[in-house]
CSV table of C-alpha atoms in Angstrom, one decimal:
chain,number,residue,atom,x,y,z
A,1,MET,CA,0.0,0.0,0.0
A,2,SER,CA,1.5,3.3,-1.1
A,3,ASP,CA,-0.5,5.5,1.3
A,4,PRO,CA,2.1,7.3,3.6
A,5,ALA,CA,-0.2,6.9,6.6
A,6,ALA,CA,-0.4,3.1,6.0
A,7,THR,CA,3.4,2.9,5.6
A,8,GLU,CA,3.9,4.8,8.9
A,9,THR,CA,1.4,2.4,10.5
A,10,GLU,CA,3.4,-0.6,9.3
A,11,ARG,CA,6.5,0.9,10.8
A,12,TRP,CA,4.6,1.5,14.0
A,13,PHE,CA,3.7,-2.2,14.1
A,14,LEU,CA,7.4,-3.1,13.5
A,15,LYS,CA,8.6,-0.9,16.4
A,16,ARG,CA,6.2,-2.7,18.8
A,17,GLY,CA,7.2,-6.2,17.8
A,18,LEU,CA,4.0,-6.8,15.8
A,19,PRO,CA,5.3,-7.3,12.2
A,20,HIS,CA,2.7,-10.0,11.5
A,21,PHE,CA,0.0,-7.3,11.6
A,22,ILE,CA,1.4,-6.0,8.3
A,23,ALA,CA,-0.7,-7.1,5.3
A,24,ASP,CA,0.9,-9.7,3.0
A,25,TYR,CA,3.8,-10.2,5.4
A,26,SER,CA,6.0,-12.8,3.8
A,27,PRO,CA,8.7,-14.9,5.5
A,28,THR,CA,10.7,-15.2,2.3
A,29,ARG,CA,10.4,-11.5,1.3
A,30,ASP,CA,10.1,-9.7,4.6
A,31,VAL,CA,11.8,-11.9,7.2
A,32,LEU,CA,14.8,-13.8,5.8
A,33,THR,CA,15.8,-10.9,3.5
A,34,ARG,CA,16.4,-8.7,6.6
A,35,ALA,CA,18.7,-11.4,7.9
A,36,VAL,CA,20.8,-11.7,4.7
A,37,PRO,CA,23.8,-9.7,6.2
A,38,LEU,CA,23.9,-12.0,9.2
A,39,PHE,CA,23.6,-15.1,7.0
A,40,VAL,CA,26.5,-13.9,4.9
A,41,LEU,CA,28.7,-13.1,7.9
A,42,ILE,CA,28.0,-16.5,9.5
A,43,PHE,CA,28.7,-18.2,6.1
A,44,LEU,CA,32.0,-16.4,5.6
A,45,PHE,CA,33.1,-17.2,9.2
A,46,GLU,CA,32.3,-20.9,8.8
A,47,VAL,CA,34.0,-21.1,5.4
A,48,ALA,CA,37.2,-19.4,6.7
A,49,ASN,CA,37.3,-21.9,9.6
A,50,ALA,CA,36.3,-25.0,7.6
A,51,PRO,CA,39.7,-26.3,6.4
A,52,SER,CA,41.5,-28.8,8.6
A,53,ARG,CA,44.6,-27.6,10.6
A,54,ASP,CA,46.5,-30.5,9.0
A,55,PHE,CA,46.1,-29.0,5.5
A,56,PRO,CA,49.1,-27.2,3.9
A,57,ILE,CA,48.5,-23.5,3.5
A,58,TRP,CA,47.9,-23.7,-0.2
A,59,LEU,CA,45.1,-26.2,0.3
A,60,ASP,CA,43.5,-24.0,3.0
A,61,ILE,CA,43.5,-21.2,0.5
A,62,VAL,CA,41.9,-23.4,-2.2
A,63,ALA,CA,39.2,-24.6,0.3
A,64,VAL,CA,38.3,-21.1,1.4
A,65,ALA,CA,38.3,-19.8,-2.2
A,66,VAL,CA,35.9,-22.7,-3.1
A,67,GLY,CA,33.6,-21.6,-0.3
A,68,PHE,CA,33.6,-18.0,-1.3
A,69,GLY,CA,33.0,-19.1,-4.9
A,70,ILE,CA,30.0,-21.1,-3.9
A,71,LEU,CA,28.5,-18.1,-2.1
A,72,LEU,CA,29.1,-15.7,-5.0
A,73,GLY,CA,27.9,-18.2,-7.6
A,74,ALA,CA,24.7,-19.0,-5.6
A,75,TRP,CA,24.1,-15.2,-5.2
A,76,MET,CA,24.5,-14.5,-8.9
A,77,LEU,CA,22.5,-17.6,-9.9
A,78,ALA,CA,19.5,-16.7,-7.7
A,79,ASN,CA,19.5,-13.1,-9.0
A,80,GLY,CA,19.8,-14.4,-12.6
A,81,LEU,CA,16.9,-16.7,-12.3
A,82,ARG,CA,14.8,-13.8,-11.0
A,83,GLY,CA,15.9,-11.5,-13.8
A,84,ARG,CA,17.7,-9.1,-11.5
A,85,PRO,CA,21.2,-7.6,-11.6
A,86,LEU,CA,23.6,-10.4,-10.7
A,87,LEU,CA,25.2,-8.7,-7.6
A,88,ALA,CA,22.0,-7.1,-6.3
A,89,ARG,CA,20.8,-7.8,-2.8
A,90,PRO,CA,18.2,-10.6,-2.9
A,91,VAL,CA,14.6,-9.4,-2.5
A,92,SER,CA,13.4,-12.9,-1.6
A,93,VAL,CA,15.1,-15.8,0.2
A,94,GLY,CA,13.7,-19.2,-0.7
A,95,VAL,CA,14.6,-22.9,-0.5
A,96,PHE,CA,17.7,-22.5,-2.8
A,97,GLU,CA,19.3,-19.8,-0.7
A,98,VAL,CA,18.5,-21.6,2.5
A,99,ALA,CA,20.0,-24.8,1.2
A,100,VAL,CA,23.2,-23.0,0.3
A,101,PHE,CA,23.5,-21.5,3.8
A,102,VAL,CA,22.9,-24.9,5.5
A,103,LEU,CA,24.8,-27.2,3.2
A,104,ALA,CA,27.6,-25.3,1.6
A,105,PRO,CA,29.8,-24.6,4.7
A,106,PRO,CA,29.7,-28.3,5.7
A,107,ALA,CA,30.7,-29.4,2.2
A,108,ILE,CA,34.1,-27.8,2.6
A,109,PRO,CA,35.4,-30.0,5.4
A,110,LEU,CA,33.7,-33.0,3.8
A,111,LEU,CA,35.3,-32.5,0.4
A,112,PHE,CA,38.7,-31.4,1.8
A,113,GLY,CA,39.7,-34.1,4.2
A,114,GLY,CA,36.5,-36.2,4.6
A,115,GLN,CA,35.7,-34.6,8.0
A,116,TRP,CA,32.2,-36.0,8.2
A,117,ARG,CA,31.7,-35.3,11.9
A,118,SER,CA,32.7,-31.6,11.4
A,119,ALA,CA,30.4,-31.4,8.4
A,120,LEU,CA,27.5,-32.9,10.2
A,121,ALA,CA,27.9,-30.7,13.3
A,122,THR,CA,28.1,-27.6,11.0
A,123,ALA,CA,25.0,-28.6,9.1
A,124,VAL,CA,23.0,-29.2,12.3
A,125,GLY,CA,24.3,-25.9,13.8
A,126,ASN,CA,23.4,-24.0,10.7
A,127,LEU,CA,19.9,-25.4,10.7
A,128,LEU,CA,19.4,-24.4,14.3
A,129,LEU,CA,20.8,-21.0,13.6
A,130,LEU,CA,18.4,-20.6,10.7
A,131,VAL,CA,15.4,-21.5,12.9
A,132,VAL,CA,16.5,-19.1,15.7
A,133,ILE,CA,17.2,-16.2,13.2
A,134,PHE,CA,14.0,-16.8,11.4
A,135,PHE,CA,11.8,-16.7,14.5
A,136,GLY,CA,13.8,-13.9,16.0
A,137,THR,CA,13.5,-11.8,12.8
A,138,SER,CA,9.9,-12.9,12.0
A,139,TYR,CA,8.6,-11.8,15.4
A,140,GLY,CA,10.7,-8.7,15.7
A,141,VAL,CA,12.6,-9.7,18.9
A,142,VAL,CA,15.0,-6.8,18.7
A,143,PRO,CA,12.4,-4.0,18.2
A,144,LEU,CA,10.1,-5.8,20.7
A,145,THR,CA,12.9,-5.7,23.3
A,146,ARG,CA,13.6,-2.1,22.6
A,147,TRP,CA,9.9,-1.1,22.8
A,148,ALA,CA,9.1,-3.2,25.9
A,149,GLY,CA,12.3,-2.0,27.7
A,150,ALA,CA,11.4,1.6,27.0
A,151,ARG,CA,7.8,1.2,28.1
A,152,THR,CA,8.9,-0.5,31.3
A,153,ALA,CA,11.4,2.4,31.9
A,154,ARG,CA,8.6,5.0,31.3
A,155,GLU,CA,6.3,3.2,33.8
A,156,LEU,CA,9.1,2.4,36.3
A,157,GLU,CA,7.4,4.4,39.0
A,158,GLN,CA,4.2,2.4,38.6
A,159,VAL,CA,6.1,-0.9,38.5
A,160,MET,CA,8.1,0.0,41.6
A,161,SER,CA,4.9,0.8,43.4
A,162,LEU,CA,3.6,-2.7,42.6
A,163,LEU,CA,6.9,-4.2,43.7
A,164,VAL,CA,6.9,-2.3,47.0
A,165,ARG,CA,3.5,-3.9,47.7
A,166,ALA,CA,4.6,-7.4,46.6
A,167,LEU,CA,8.2,-7.6,47.8
A,168,PRO,CA,7.9,-7.3,51.6
A,169,LEU,CA,6.0,-10.6,52.1
A,170,LEU,CA,8.0,-12.2,49.3
A,171,ILE,CA,11.4,-11.2,50.9
A,172,LEU,CA,10.2,-12.4,54.3
A,173,PHE,CA,9.2,-15.7,52.9
A,174,ILE,CA,12.4,-16.1,50.8
A,175,THR,CA,14.7,-15.0,53.7
A,176,PHE,CA,13.2,-17.7,55.9
A,177,ILE,CA,13.9,-20.4,53.4
A,178,PHE,CA,17.4,-18.9,52.7
A,179,LEU,CA,18.4,-19.4,56.3
A,180,GLN,CA,17.4,-23.1,56.4
A,181,ASN,CA,20.0,-25.9,56.0
A,182,GLU,CA,17.8,-27.8,53.5
A,183,ALA,CA,17.9,-25.0,50.9
A,184,TRP,CA,21.7,-25.0,51.0
A,185,GLN,CA,22.0,-28.8,51.0
A,186,ILE,CA,19.6,-29.3,48.1
A,187,THR,CA,21.3,-26.7,45.8
A,188,ALA,CA,24.8,-28.0,46.8
A,189,GLY,CA,23.7,-31.5,45.8
A,190,LEU,CA,22.5,-30.5,42.4
A,191,HIS,CA,25.5,-31.2,40.2
A,192,GLY,CA,26.0,-30.7,36.5
A,193,PRO,CA,22.9,-30.1,34.5
A,194,TYR,CA,20.5,-31.0,37.3
A,195,TYR,CA,20.7,-27.5,38.9
A,196,TRP,CA,19.7,-25.9,35.6
A,197,ILE,CA,17.0,-28.4,34.9
A,198,VAL,CA,15.4,-27.6,38.3
A,199,LEU,CA,15.6,-23.8,37.5
A,200,GLY,CA,14.2,-24.5,34.1
A,201,ILE,CA,11.2,-26.3,35.6
A,202,PHE,CA,10.4,-23.2,37.7
A,203,VAL,CA,10.6,-21.0,34.5
A,204,VAL,CA,8.3,-23.4,32.6
A,205,ILE,CA,5.7,-23.4,35.3
A,206,GLY,CA,5.7,-19.6,35.5
A,207,ILE,CA,5.3,-19.3,31.7
A,208,GLY,CA,2.5,-21.9,31.8
A,209,PHE,CA,0.5,-19.9,34.3
A,210,SER,CA,0.8,-16.9,32.1
A,211,VAL,CA,-0.1,-18.7,28.9
A,212,ILE,CA,-3.2,-20.3,30.4
A,213,ARG,CA,-5.1,-17.1,30.5
A,214,LEU,CA,-3.9,-15.7,27.2
A,215,PRO,CA,-6.6,-17.1,24.8
A,216,ARG,CA,-9.5,-15.5,26.8
A,217,GLU,CA,-7.6,-12.2,27.2
A,218,ILE,CA,-6.6,-11.8,23.6
A,219,GLY,CA,-10.1,-12.6,22.5
A,220,GLU,CA,-11.5,-9.9,24.8
A,221,LEU,CA,-8.8,-7.4,23.6
A,222,SER,CA,-9.9,-7.6,20.0
A,223,ASP,CA,-13.6,-6.9,20.7
A,224,PHE,CA,-14.6,-3.3,20.0
A,225,GLU,CA,-18.1,-1.8,20.4
A,226,SER,CA,-18.0,0.5,17.4
A,227,TRP,CA,-15.7,2.3,15.0
A,228,ASN,CA,-16.1,5.4,17.1
A,229,ARG,CA,-14.5,3.5,20.0
A,230,VAL,CA,-11.8,2.3,17.7
A,231,ALA,CA,-11.0,5.8,16.5
A,232,GLU,CA,-10.6,7.0,20.1
A,233,ARG,CA,-8.0,4.3,20.8
A,234,VAL,CA,-5.9,5.1,17.8
A,235,LYS,CA,-5.4,8.7,18.6
A,236,GLY,CA,-1.8,9.7,18.6
A,237,THR,CA,-0.8,6.9,16.2
A,238,PRO,CA,-0.2,6.9,12.5
A,239,ALA,CA,-3.5,5.1,12.0
A,240,GLU,CA,-5.3,8.3,13.1
A,241,GLN,CA,-5.0,9.6,9.6
A,242,LEU,CA,-6.7,6.5,8.2
A,243,CYS,CA,-9.9,7.0,10.3
A,244,ARG,CA,-11.5,9.8,8.2
A,245,GLU,CA,-13.5,7.5,5.9
A,246,LEU,CA,-14.4,4.8,8.3
A,247,PRO,CA,-18.1,4.2,9.1
A,248,ALA,CA,-19.5,5.7,12.3
A,249,ASP,CA,-21.9,4.1,14.7
A,250,GLU,CA,-21.4,0.6,13.2
A,251,ASP,CA,-20.2,-2.5,14.9
A,252,THR,CA,-16.6,-3.3,13.9
A,253,ASP,CA,-16.1,-6.2,11.6
A,254,THR,CA,-12.4,-6.8,11.7
A,255,PRO,CA,-10.9,-10.1,10.3
A,256,PRO,CA,-10.0,-12.4,13.1
A,257,LEU,CA,-6.3,-12.8,14.0
A,258,THR,CA,-4.5,-15.4,12.0
A,259,ARG,CA,-2.5,-18.0,13.9
A,260,ARG,CA,0.8,-16.1,13.4
A,261,GLN,CA,-0.8,-12.9,14.5
A,262,TRP,CA,-2.2,-14.5,17.6
A,263,VAL,CA,1.2,-15.9,18.4
A,264,ASN,CA,2.7,-12.4,17.8
A,265,VAL,CA,0.3,-10.8,20.2
A,266,ALA,CA,0.9,-13.5,22.8
A,267,LEU,CA,4.7,-13.1,22.5
A,268,VAL,CA,4.4,-9.3,23.1
A,269,VAL,CA,2.3,-9.8,26.2
A,270,LEU,CA,4.5,-12.6,27.6
A,271,TYR,CA,7.7,-10.7,26.8
A,272,SER,CA,6.5,-7.6,28.6
A,273,GLN,CA,5.5,-9.7,31.6
A,274,PHE,CA,8.9,-11.4,31.5
A,275,LEU,CA,10.7,-8.0,31.8
A,276,GLN,CA,8.7,-7.1,34.8
A,277,VAL,CA,9.3,-10.6,36.4
A,278,MET,CA,13.0,-10.1,35.6
A,279,LEU,CA,13.0,-6.8,37.5
A,280,VAL,CA,11.6,-8.5,40.5
A,281,SER,CA,14.1,-11.4,40.2
A,282,VAL,CA,17.0,-9.0,40.0
A,283,MET,CA,15.9,-7.2,43.1
A,284,VAL,CA,15.6,-10.4,45.0
A,285,PHE,CA,19.0,-11.7,43.8
A,286,VAL,CA,20.7,-8.5,44.9
A,287,PHE,CA,19.1,-8.6,48.3
A,288,LEU,CA,19.9,-12.3,48.9
A,289,PHE,CA,23.5,-11.9,47.6
A,290,VAL,CA,24.2,-8.9,49.8
A,291,PHE,CA,22.4,-10.3,52.8
A,292,GLY,CA,24.1,-13.7,52.4
A,293,GLY,CA,27.5,-12.1,52.0
A,294,LEU,CA,27.1,-10.2,55.2
A,295,VAL,CA,25.5,-12.9,57.3
A,296,VAL,CA,26.6,-16.3,56.0
A,297,THR,CA,30.3,-16.6,56.8
A,298,GLU,CA,32.5,-19.4,55.7
A,299,SER,CA,32.0,-21.3,58.9
A,300,VAL,CA,28.2,-20.9,58.7
A,301,THR,CA,28.3,-22.1,55.1
A,302,ARG,CA,30.3,-25.2,56.2
A,303,GLY,CA,27.6,-25.9,58.8
A,304,PHE,CA,24.8,-25.6,56.2
A,305,VAL,CA,26.4,-27.9,53.6
A,306,ASN,CA,28.4,-30.2,55.8
A,307,HIS,CA,31.6,-29.8,53.8
A,308,THR,CA,34.2,-27.1,53.1
A,309,PRO,CA,32.7,-24.5,50.8
A,310,HIS,CA,34.2,-23.4,47.6
A,311,VAL,CA,35.3,-19.8,48.2
A,312,LEU,CA,35.2,-17.6,45.1
A,313,GLY,CA,36.2,-14.3,46.7
A,314,SER,CA,36.7,-12.7,50.1
A,315,LEU,CA,36.7,-9.3,51.6
A,316,ASP,CA,37.7,-8.0,55.1
A,317,LEU,CA,35.2,-5.2,56.1
A,318,TRP,CA,35.3,-3.5,59.5
A,319,GLY,CA,36.9,-6.5,61.1
A,320,ARG,CA,34.6,-9.1,59.6
A,321,HIS,CA,35.8,-11.6,57.0
A,322,LEU,CA,33.2,-11.8,54.2
A,323,VAL,CA,33.2,-14.5,51.6
A,324,VAL,CA,31.4,-15.2,48.3
A,325,THR,CA,31.1,-19.0,47.8
A,326,GLU,CA,29.8,-21.1,45.1
A,327,GLU,CA,27.2,-22.5,47.5
A,328,LEU,CA,25.9,-18.9,48.2
A,329,LEU,CA,25.5,-18.3,44.4
A,330,ARG,CA,23.7,-21.6,44.0
A,331,VAL,CA,21.2,-21.0,46.7
A,332,THR,CA,20.7,-17.4,45.7
A,333,GLY,CA,20.0,-18.3,42.1
A,334,PHE,CA,17.6,-21.1,43.2
A,335,LEU,CA,15.6,-18.8,45.4
A,336,THR,CA,15.7,-16.0,42.9
A,337,VAL,CA,14.0,-18.1,40.2
A,338,PHE,CA,11.6,-19.4,42.8
A,339,ALA,CA,10.7,-15.8,43.8
A,340,GLY,CA,10.1,-15.0,40.1
A,341,LEU,CA,7.8,-18.0,39.9
A,342,TYR,CA,5.9,-16.9,43.0
A,343,PHE,CA,5.5,-13.4,41.8
A,344,SER,CA,4.4,-14.5,38.3
A,345,VAL,CA,1.8,-16.9,39.7
A,346,THR,CA,0.5,-14.3,42.2
A,347,ALA,CA,0.3,-11.6,39.5
A,348,THR,CA,-1.6,-14.1,37.3
A,349,THR,CA,-4.1,-15.4,39.8
A,350,ASP,CA,-4.7,-12.4,42.0
A,351,ASP,CA,-7.1,-9.9,40.2
A,352,SER,CA,-5.8,-6.8,42.0
A,353,TYR,CA,-2.2,-7.6,41.3
A,354,ARG,CA,-3.1,-8.6,37.7
A,355,ARG,CA,-4.8,-5.3,37.0
A,356,GLU,CA,-1.7,-3.4,38.0
A,357,PHE,CA,0.9,-5.9,36.8
A,358,ILE,CA,-0.2,-6.3,33.2
A,359,GLY,CA,-3.1,-3.8,33.0
A,360,GLU,CA,-1.0,-1.4,31.0
A,361,ILE,CA,0.4,-4.1,28.8
A,362,LEU,CA,-3.1,-5.3,27.9
A,363,GLU,CA,-4.3,-1.7,27.3
A,364,GLU,CA,-1.4,-1.2,25.0
A,365,MET,CA,-2.2,-4.4,23.1
A,366,ARG,CA,-5.9,-3.3,22.8
A,367,ARG,CA,-4.6,-0.1,21.2
A,368,SER,CA,-2.4,-2.0,18.8
A,369,LEU,CA,-5.4,-4.2,17.8
A,370,ALA,CA,-7.5,-1.0,17.2
A,371,VAL,CA,-4.7,0.3,15.0
A,372,ARG,CA,-4.8,-3.1,13.1
A,373,ALA,CA,-8.6,-2.7,12.7
A,374,VAL,CA,-8.3,0.7,11.2
A,375,TYR,CA,-5.3,-0.3,9.0
A,376,LEU,CA,-7.2,-3.3,7.5
A,377,ALA,CA,-10.3,-1.3,7.0
A,378,ALA,CA,-8.4,1.4,5.1
A,379,LEU,CA,-6.5,-1.3,3.1
A,380,ASN,CA,-9.7,-3.0,2.0
A,381,PRO,CA,-12.4,-0.3,1.6
A,382,ALA,CA,-14.9,-2.7,-0.1
A,383,SER,CA,-15.0,-4.8,3.1
A,384,ARG,CA,-16.2,-1.9,5.4
A,385,PRO,CA,-19.4,-2.7,7.1
A,386,GLY,CA,-21.2,0.6,6.6
A,387,ARG,CA,-21.6,3.2,3.9
A,388,GLY,CA,-23.3,5.9,6.0
A,389,SER,CA,-21.7,8.7,7.9
A,390,THR,CA,-18.0,8.6,8.6
A,391,ILE,CA,-16.0,9.3,11.7
A,392,SER,CA,-13.2,11.8,12.0
A,393,SER,CA,-9.9,11.6,13.6
A,394,THR,CA,-10.2,15.0,15.1
């Protein structure tokens, strides 16, 4: 759509991590093409490191040159098949380009030295990188992080007010557990990946509680009484300029969210909640770390875990020998994640906390959905539900 207001609206969606609200949003045209510089950088790095160290220098040069040749040849071939200048930046990334990125770097160690293990590891790694980059780019993780972080900073006073209400009881509860032998012994006994698995379980449970209520909330967010109400919500956005020819006093008839759009909205809500939970967790971690460093000495730690603690650092302060031990970091991390789970569940299940905790997030998403409704109505005039009077953005 060439309308400047529509273009600005699409940029507004991108800045808020809602790229799938854009009409005709294409993974091959709009997602992977934005990641082409990153793909090229990864490709060149892997090709440069593909030759075996046992190769003579001339064979290393040949192998790297072959890799660069594959990249340049594939680039020119793709543009040639599409009738574009041979060295132009691709406007679409399809199966051919993806296959070159995933399979070409592994081919170098396979052809030059028969390093099949290295080739297989590179191919699997490239496939995983492709998935991560695709979803990270597709759902606008970088602009989403920037927007959510800025919004949290703007509302820091409100967030801190909520934390002041929630933290006293939480800190009291966590401090009680912190000073119990069992907490130290349990975390000290979780070796290797088991410690991280336990922390991961807490994170998954917290996300699960947040996800459970999303379908009903997102459904309620996209319901608007009339186009007049929609116009009120889009004031101050680029979509305000698109309101002038929309029908007044008619029920909205916006197309339902597609699966990708629904996931996009859910990710924005969850990510915004995640930042607030992280803020709580950081505050709890700092409190427990400082409190533990002051109160839990090396001898106390030895009594907690029944063995000599692993001291990572020490400090003599006003005649007291303070230590930072691995055991302190383990129990602090464990209780920090537990506190994040507790806060997340409380904010999800308690209505008063929920209104304050994610009320602003949900209101912002309702505004974004109103912008989407106006954007789609302006994009498809024939689908508007009414032909009577129109509403004004002023």
